[in-house]
Short mmCIF file of C-alpha atoms and ligand atoms in Angstrom, two decimals:
data_model
loop_
_atom_site.label_atom_id
_atom_site.label_comp_id
_atom_site.label_asym_id
_atom_site.label_seq_id
_atom_site.Cartn_x
_atom_site.Cartn_y
_atom_site.Cartn_z
CA MET A 109 84.88 96.35 87.33
CA THR A 110 86.40 97.24 90.80
CA THR A 111 89.81 98.48 89.78
CA GLY A 112 89.24 102.42 90.73
CA MET A 113 87.25 101.34 94.12
CA LYS A 114 88.55 102.99 97.00
CA LEU A 115 90.08 100.96 99.72
CA LYS A 116 87.14 100.82 102.45
CA GLN A 117 84.91 100.65 99.59
CA PHE A 118 86.30 97.70 97.97
CA LEU A 119 86.14 95.93 101.43
CA LEU A 120 82.43 96.37 101.58
CA HIS A 121 81.83 95.18 98.65
CA GLU A 122 83.53 92.34 98.85
CA LYS A 123 81.52 91.54 101.75
CA ARG A 124 78.18 92.21 99.97
CA ALA A 125 79.70 89.86 97.66
CA GLY A 126 80.25 87.05 100.18
CA VAL A 127 83.48 87.46 101.83
CA ASP A 128 83.92 86.50 105.33
CA LEU A 129 84.88 90.14 106.51
CA SER A 130 83.97 91.29 109.76
CA TYR A 131 82.75 95.35 109.77
CA ASP A 132 85.36 95.89 112.22
CA LEU A 133 88.14 94.17 110.34
CA ILE A 134 87.25 96.38 107.77
CA GLU A 135 86.85 99.29 109.82
CA LEU A 136 90.77 98.32 111.04
CA ILE A 137 92.19 97.96 107.38
CA HIS A 138 90.96 101.17 107.13
CA GLU A 139 92.25 102.79 109.83
CA VAL A 140 95.86 101.44 109.49
CA SER A 141 95.71 102.92 106.08
CA ILE A 142 94.94 106.32 107.44
CA THR A 143 98.21 105.37 109.83
CA CYS A 144 100.12 104.86 106.73
CA LYS A 145 99.10 107.94 105.01
CA GLU A 146 100.45 110.16 107.86
CA ILE A 147 103.89 107.63 107.88
CA ASN A 148 103.64 108.56 104.14
CA ALA A 149 103.57 112.11 104.69
CA THR A 150 106.00 111.98 107.26
CA VAL A 151 108.78 109.95 105.52
CA SER A 152 108.05 111.62 102.09
CA ARG A 153 109.25 115.15 103.60
CA GLY A 154 112.87 113.87 103.66
CA GLU A 155 115.12 116.14 105.33
CA LEU A 156 112.39 118.97 105.47
CA SER A 157 111.20 116.85 108.31
CA GLY A 158 113.93 117.32 110.18
CA VAL A 159 114.17 113.65 111.90
CA LEU A 160 116.56 111.97 109.38
CA GLY A 161 119.40 110.42 111.03
CA VAL A 162 120.36 108.37 114.23
CA ALA A 163 118.08 108.69 117.72
CA GLY A 164 120.62 107.31 119.84
CA SER A 165 118.66 105.00 121.38
CA GLU A 166 118.77 101.11 120.65
CA ASN A 167 115.32 99.11 120.28
CA VAL A 168 114.99 96.18 122.28
CA GLN A 169 117.15 93.84 119.46
CA GLY A 170 119.93 96.07 120.29
CA GLU A 171 119.30 97.86 116.77
CA THR A 172 120.05 101.48 116.62
CA GLN A 173 117.06 103.29 115.99
CA LYS A 174 116.42 106.06 113.75
CA GLU A 175 114.15 109.42 114.79
CA LEU A 176 112.08 107.86 112.19
CA ASP A 177 111.43 104.54 113.73
CA ILE A 178 110.15 105.90 116.72
CA ILE A 179 107.95 108.55 115.28
CA THR A 180 106.16 105.99 112.71
CA ASN A 181 105.68 103.81 115.84
CA ASP A 182 104.28 106.15 117.36
CA ILE A 183 101.68 107.23 114.83
CA MET A 184 100.62 103.90 114.34
CA VAL A 185 100.29 103.32 118.14
CA ASP A 186 98.19 106.93 118.55
CA HIS A 187 96.16 106.47 115.78
CA MET A 188 95.31 102.78 116.28
CA LYS A 189 94.98 102.55 120.45
CA PHE A 190 91.74 104.82 120.20
CA THR A 191 90.04 103.02 117.17
CA GLY A 192 88.13 100.58 119.54
CA LEU A 193 89.21 97.78 117.06
CA VAL A 194 92.33 96.26 119.06
CA ALA A 195 93.00 94.72 122.22
CA GLY A 196 96.51 95.16 122.19
CA MET A 197 99.18 95.65 119.85
CA GLY A 198 102.81 94.79 118.86
CA SER A 199 105.56 96.75 117.17
CA GLU A 200 109.04 96.03 116.48
CA GLU A 201 110.02 98.79 118.34
CA VAL A 202 108.53 98.05 121.63
CA ASP A 203 109.59 95.14 123.97
CA ASP A 204 106.44 94.32 125.29
CA PRO A 205 102.90 94.24 124.10
CA ILE A 206 101.42 97.86 123.80
CA VAL A 207 98.64 98.14 126.16
CA VAL A 208 95.41 99.59 124.89
CA PRO A 209 92.91 101.08 127.85
CA ALA A 210 90.01 98.93 128.37
CA VAL A 211 87.54 101.01 127.18
CA GLU A 212 88.80 101.42 123.96
CA ARG A 213 89.60 97.58 123.72
CA GLY A 214 88.34 95.84 120.24
CA GLU A 215 88.54 92.14 118.96
CA TYR A 216 91.89 91.94 117.46
CA LEU A 217 95.80 92.20 117.67
CA LEU A 218 97.83 94.17 115.58
CA MET A 219 101.35 93.39 114.87
CA PHE A 220 103.40 96.07 112.66
CA ASP A 221 106.67 96.95 111.74
CA PRO A 222 106.36 100.70 111.86
CA LEU A 223 109.63 101.33 109.18
CA ASP A 224 110.72 98.59 106.94
CA GLY A 225 114.26 99.18 105.72
CA SER A 226 114.96 101.88 107.91
CA SER A 227 118.44 101.83 106.97
CA ASN A 228 117.45 103.56 103.75
CA ILE A 229 115.57 105.99 104.69
CA ASP A 230 119.01 108.47 104.40
CA VAL A 231 119.36 107.77 101.02
CA ASN A 232 116.12 107.88 99.58
CA ILE A 233 115.18 104.27 98.88
CA SER A 234 111.87 103.13 99.01
CA VAL A 235 110.76 101.56 102.75
CA GLY A 236 107.50 100.49 104.19
CA THR A 237 105.30 99.52 106.99
CA ILE A 238 104.14 95.78 107.18
CA PHE A 239 101.27 94.93 109.32
CA SER A 240 99.20 91.59 110.70
CA VAL A 241 96.21 90.81 112.04
CA LEU A 242 95.18 88.25 114.41
CA LYS A 243 91.97 87.87 116.28
CA ALA A 244 92.32 88.66 120.29
CA PRO A 245 91.42 85.17 121.75
CA MET A 246 89.94 86.49 125.04
CA GLY A 247 87.53 89.01 122.76
CA CYS A 248 87.27 92.56 123.09
CA ARG A 249 87.31 93.64 127.05
CA ALA A 250 90.56 91.45 128.59
CA GLU A 251 93.95 92.70 128.52
CA PRO A 252 95.70 90.28 126.23
CA LYS A 253 98.34 88.20 127.63
CA LEU A 254 101.32 87.92 126.09
CA GLU A 255 100.54 84.12 124.90
CA ASP A 256 97.98 85.22 123.18
CA TYR A 257 99.94 86.92 120.79
CA TYR A 258 101.60 83.57 120.08
CA GLN A 259 99.70 82.24 117.33
CA LYS A 260 100.62 80.61 113.65
CA GLY A 261 100.84 82.41 110.73
CA THR A 262 97.83 80.32 109.49
CA GLN A 263 95.74 82.24 112.17
CA GLN A 264 96.01 85.86 110.73
CA LYS A 265 92.71 87.51 109.68
CA ALA A 266 94.64 90.04 107.32
CA ALA A 267 98.11 90.99 106.29
CA GLY A 268 99.51 94.10 104.41
CA PHE A 269 102.36 96.30 103.68
CA VAL A 270 102.60 99.73 102.27
CA VAL A 271 105.54 100.32 100.04
CA TYR A 272 106.54 104.25 100.14
CA GLY A 273 108.26 104.12 96.87
CA PRO A 274 107.94 106.46 93.86
CA ALA A 275 104.18 105.61 94.05
CA THR A 276 102.75 104.66 97.30
CA VAL A 277 101.01 101.10 97.02
CA LEU A 278 99.13 99.46 99.84
CA VAL A 279 99.27 95.44 99.33
CA LEU A 280 96.76 93.57 101.13
CA THR A 281 95.04 90.33 101.92
CA THR A 282 92.26 89.24 103.65
CA GLY A 283 92.75 84.98 102.89
CA GLN A 284 91.15 85.92 99.32
CA GLY A 285 93.96 86.89 96.97
CA VAL A 286 96.20 89.82 97.01
CA ASN A 287 95.15 93.36 96.07
CA MET A 288 97.32 96.43 95.57
CA PHE A 289 96.14 100.02 96.48
CA THR A 290 97.88 103.16 94.84
CA LEU A 291 97.59 106.13 97.02
CA ASP A 292 95.93 108.92 94.94
CA THR A 293 97.82 111.71 96.38
CA ARG A 294 95.27 114.00 94.87
CA ILE A 295 92.11 112.90 96.78
CA GLY A 296 94.45 111.36 99.48
CA GLU A 297 92.47 107.70 99.04
CA PHE A 298 93.93 104.46 98.11
CA VAL A 299 92.37 103.22 95.34
CA LEU A 300 92.38 99.60 93.90
CA THR A 301 95.22 99.45 91.00
CA THR A 302 95.95 95.56 90.95
CA GLU A 303 93.27 92.85 91.38
CA GLY A 304 94.37 89.12 92.27
CA CYS A 305 97.98 89.34 92.06
CA GLN A 306 99.67 86.26 90.84
CA ILE A 307 103.33 85.40 91.38
CA PRO A 308 104.99 83.47 88.32
CA ASP A 309 105.77 79.95 89.21
CA GLU A 310 109.25 80.21 88.11
CA THR A 311 112.04 82.87 88.30
CA THR A 312 115.66 83.77 87.00
CA GLU A 313 115.79 86.78 89.55
CA TYR A 314 117.17 85.92 93.05
CA ALA A 315 117.94 88.48 96.14
CA ILE A 316 120.15 87.47 98.81
CA ASN A 317 122.69 89.73 100.92
CA MET A 318 125.68 87.99 99.68
CA ALA A 319 127.77 89.87 101.60
CA ASN A 320 126.78 87.11 104.38
CA LYS A 321 127.75 84.42 102.27
CA ARG A 322 130.14 82.96 104.62
CA PHE A 323 128.11 82.63 107.70
CA TRP A 324 125.53 80.74 105.75
CA GLU A 325 125.12 76.76 106.06
CA LYS A 326 125.86 74.55 103.32
CA PRO A 327 122.43 74.12 101.44
CA MET A 328 122.26 78.21 101.07
CA LEU A 329 125.89 78.09 99.78
CA GLN A 330 125.22 75.24 97.07
CA TYR A 331 122.10 76.63 95.93
CA ILE A 332 123.64 80.48 95.12
CA GLU A 333 126.63 78.33 94.31
CA ASP A 334 124.45 76.67 91.24
CA CYS A 335 122.88 80.27 90.69
CA LEU A 336 126.10 81.86 89.98
CA ALA A 337 127.31 78.57 87.40
CA GLY A 338 124.08 79.65 85.19
CA GLU A 339 122.92 78.28 82.22
CA LYS A 340 125.73 75.78 82.35
CA GLY A 341 125.46 74.79 85.95
CA PRO A 342 123.11 72.34 87.38
CA LEU A 343 120.16 74.63 87.83
CA GLY A 344 120.51 75.43 84.03
CA LYS A 345 119.50 78.96 83.81
CA ARG A 346 121.26 82.21 83.83
CA TYR A 347 119.94 84.26 86.75
CA ASN A 348 120.25 87.96 87.67
CA MET A 349 120.54 89.46 91.43
CA ARG A 350 118.85 92.12 93.32
CA TRP A 351 119.11 93.68 96.91
CA VAL A 352 117.39 96.63 98.03
CA ALA A 353 117.94 96.18 101.56
CA SER A 354 113.90 96.85 102.45
CA MET A 355 112.05 93.46 102.43
CA VAL A 356 108.83 95.84 101.41
CA ALA A 357 110.48 96.75 97.84
CA GLU A 358 111.65 92.90 97.51
CA VAL A 359 108.23 91.26 98.15
CA TYR A 360 106.68 94.41 95.91
CA ARG A 361 108.71 93.38 93.26
CA ILE A 362 108.59 89.33 93.41
CA LEU A 363 104.52 90.12 93.49
CA VAL A 364 105.02 92.41 90.38
CA ARG A 365 107.50 89.95 88.04
CA GLY A 366 108.29 86.95 90.64
CA GLY A 367 112.15 86.45 92.12
CA ILE A 368 113.05 84.63 95.04
CA PHE A 369 114.04 86.68 98.29
CA MET A 370 116.48 84.94 100.93
CA TYR A 371 117.36 85.95 104.34
CA PRO A 372 118.64 82.43 105.47
CA TYR A 373 120.41 81.30 108.59
CA ASP A 374 123.41 82.38 109.40
CA ASP A 375 125.92 81.83 112.47
CA ARG A 376 127.08 85.70 112.80
CA ASP A 377 125.17 85.50 116.17
CA PRO A 378 124.15 81.69 117.14
CA SER A 379 121.58 82.73 119.24
CA LYS A 380 119.47 84.14 116.92
CA ALA A 381 117.51 81.91 114.26
CA GLY A 382 117.71 84.43 111.66
CA LYS A 383 117.13 88.47 110.92
CA LEU A 384 113.76 89.09 110.02
CA ARG A 385 110.94 88.89 112.85
CA LEU A 386 108.18 86.22 112.72
CA MET A 387 105.13 87.94 113.91
CA TYR A 388 105.49 91.45 112.15
CA GLU A 389 107.89 90.52 108.99
CA ALA A 390 107.87 86.65 107.87
CA ASN A 391 104.42 85.75 108.78
CA PRO A 392 102.58 88.80 106.89
CA MET A 393 104.88 89.09 103.96
CA SER A 394 104.05 84.93 103.85
CA PHE A 395 100.64 85.15 103.82
CA ILE A 396 100.72 87.37 101.10
CA VAL A 397 103.20 85.75 99.01
CA GLU A 398 101.14 82.24 99.53
CA GLN A 399 97.91 84.23 98.33
CA ALA A 400 99.60 85.20 95.57
CA GLY A 401 100.42 81.73 94.48
CA GLY A 402 103.98 81.90 95.73
CA ALA A 403 105.51 79.96 98.68
CA SER A 404 107.46 80.73 101.40
CA SER A 405 109.73 78.79 103.85
CA THR A 406 112.99 78.70 106.55
CA GLY A 407 114.11 76.39 103.92
CA ARG A 408 113.01 73.19 106.00
CA GLU A 409 109.40 74.17 107.00
CA ARG A 410 106.48 76.45 105.74
CA ILE A 411 106.86 79.82 107.59
CA LEU A 412 102.63 80.01 108.36
CA ASP A 413 103.24 76.62 110.48
CA VAL A 414 105.92 77.86 112.49
CA ASP A 415 105.18 78.05 116.30
CA ALA A 416 104.91 81.58 118.00
CA THR A 417 107.12 81.59 121.19
CA GLY A 418 108.17 85.38 121.17
CA LEU A 419 107.02 88.68 120.31
CA HIS A 420 110.05 89.49 118.26
CA GLN A 421 111.07 85.52 117.51
CA ARG A 422 113.28 85.58 114.14
CA VAL A 423 113.34 83.05 111.76
CA PRO A 424 115.17 82.31 108.48
CA VAL A 425 113.08 83.34 105.27
CA VAL A 426 113.11 82.13 101.60
CA LEU A 427 110.00 83.41 99.78
CA GLY A 428 108.66 84.03 96.38
CA SER A 429 108.02 82.23 93.29
CA LYS A 430 106.96 78.71 94.35
CA ALA A 431 108.96 76.41 92.10
CA GLU A 432 112.07 78.53 92.94
CA VAL A 433 111.47 78.45 96.90
CA GLU A 434 110.42 74.69 96.41
CA LYS A 435 113.92 74.23 94.61
CA VAL A 436 115.67 75.87 97.76
CA VAL A 437 113.83 73.79 100.39
CA GLU A 438 115.31 70.39 98.57
CA TYR A 439 118.61 71.76 98.83
CA HIS A 440 117.95 71.99 102.63
CA LEU A 441 115.93 68.70 102.69
CA LYS A 442 118.81 66.55 100.59
CA SER A 443 121.35 67.94 103.34
CA GLY A 444 119.83 66.55 106.06
CA THR A 445 121.17 66.16 109.49
CA GLU A 446 124.58 67.85 108.30
CA ALA A 447 122.85 71.42 108.67
CA ALA A 448 121.67 73.00 111.96
P1 LIG B 46 114.23 96.94 109.60
O1 LIG B 46 114.36 98.16 109.14
O2 LIG B 46 112.63 97.08 110.10
O3 LIG B 46 115.08 96.63 110.87
O4 LIG B 46 114.43 95.63 108.64
C1 LIG B 46 115.29 95.85 108.01
C2 LIG B 46 115.14 94.26 107.35
C3 LIG B 46 114.62 94.05 105.75
O5 LIG B 46 113.77 94.95 105.24
C4 LIG B 46 116.02 94.12 104.76
O6 LIG B 46 115.87 92.94 104.13
C5 LIG B 46 116.96 93.30 105.92
O7 LIG B 46 116.65 93.86 106.77
C6 LIG B 46 118.13 94.12 105.36
O8 LIG B 46 119.10 93.69 105.70
P2 LIG B 46 120.75 94.13 105.64
O9 LIG B 46 121.02 95.15 105.98
O10 LIG B 46 121.35 92.74 106.63
O11 LIG B 46 121.11 93.44 104.31
MN1 LIG B 47 111.63 95.29 108.99
MN1 LIG B 48 111.69 98.70 111.11
#
């Protein structure tokens, strides 16, 4: 019986049971969980923190940064920099890789989105932190080069996210299934509450921002039209729709009860391949979803196989219940060369 174990205790237990986990990786995950407790403490104070609202600056992708995007980024950077576990970091909020002092460098690269869903922060809807761990190819002493970060999602050593919702939950994979740890605020520890999450194969619930409909490609338009046609349409099912605008909350829901989440390609800005970022949103979420028995695709390619070419590279995302994701991929393959 492992439910009830604390996060680090559980990871050490898994290592003793033969799972391939280094002590440094266990320590790194534990340190990330500490920063997430700090982010949780900050976020949960809401208006009391005096930091809600727009900070006035824009991040490297031209998005307006909220005070909390910056604050939570700094919480992560300032803590992880001095753990001796990371060689360098990449954050949604920082253009270039974050340099770790030589003496503090460890064997791993950490990619993160410090505050996902931050447009929801002022309206008190769930937000979260997403992270992905890669091995630093040069080992622990050299300063990582930009290309060292360009690894496929299949090379991730661990991935996780914390959702700051009614309960604060850390979802984690190290490549041996997916486990969930709920923050027990009485003792300040993440405690294992769900072991071996499995996403149901089939679903009747989809999540997509319908406001972008006119910008989609044909296969996506067709799939959604067929969903809307319900039991009388070609998919033969009555669907329900959700859109939280926090990927962490959407993926959490899918892990609990199945579903499909899509942020497809759209031609609002043809220079962008999608909205979501590969290295710290799509890759970690895809690793988690696949480890829970689901699937994740751009519509045409498995996300974990996408070549990384930029720290902030964007990618279309279709993830969740396996059979439903496969259907969406079929729509794309059928439409073949018509599509971009
Ligand atoms: P972030 O807050 O880190 O920029 O990410 C927000 C993402 C994701 O969480 C969500 O699914 C999507 O953007 C929402 O986009 P829309 O506002 O276009 O619906
Ligand atoms: Mn995000
Ligand atoms: Mn963010």
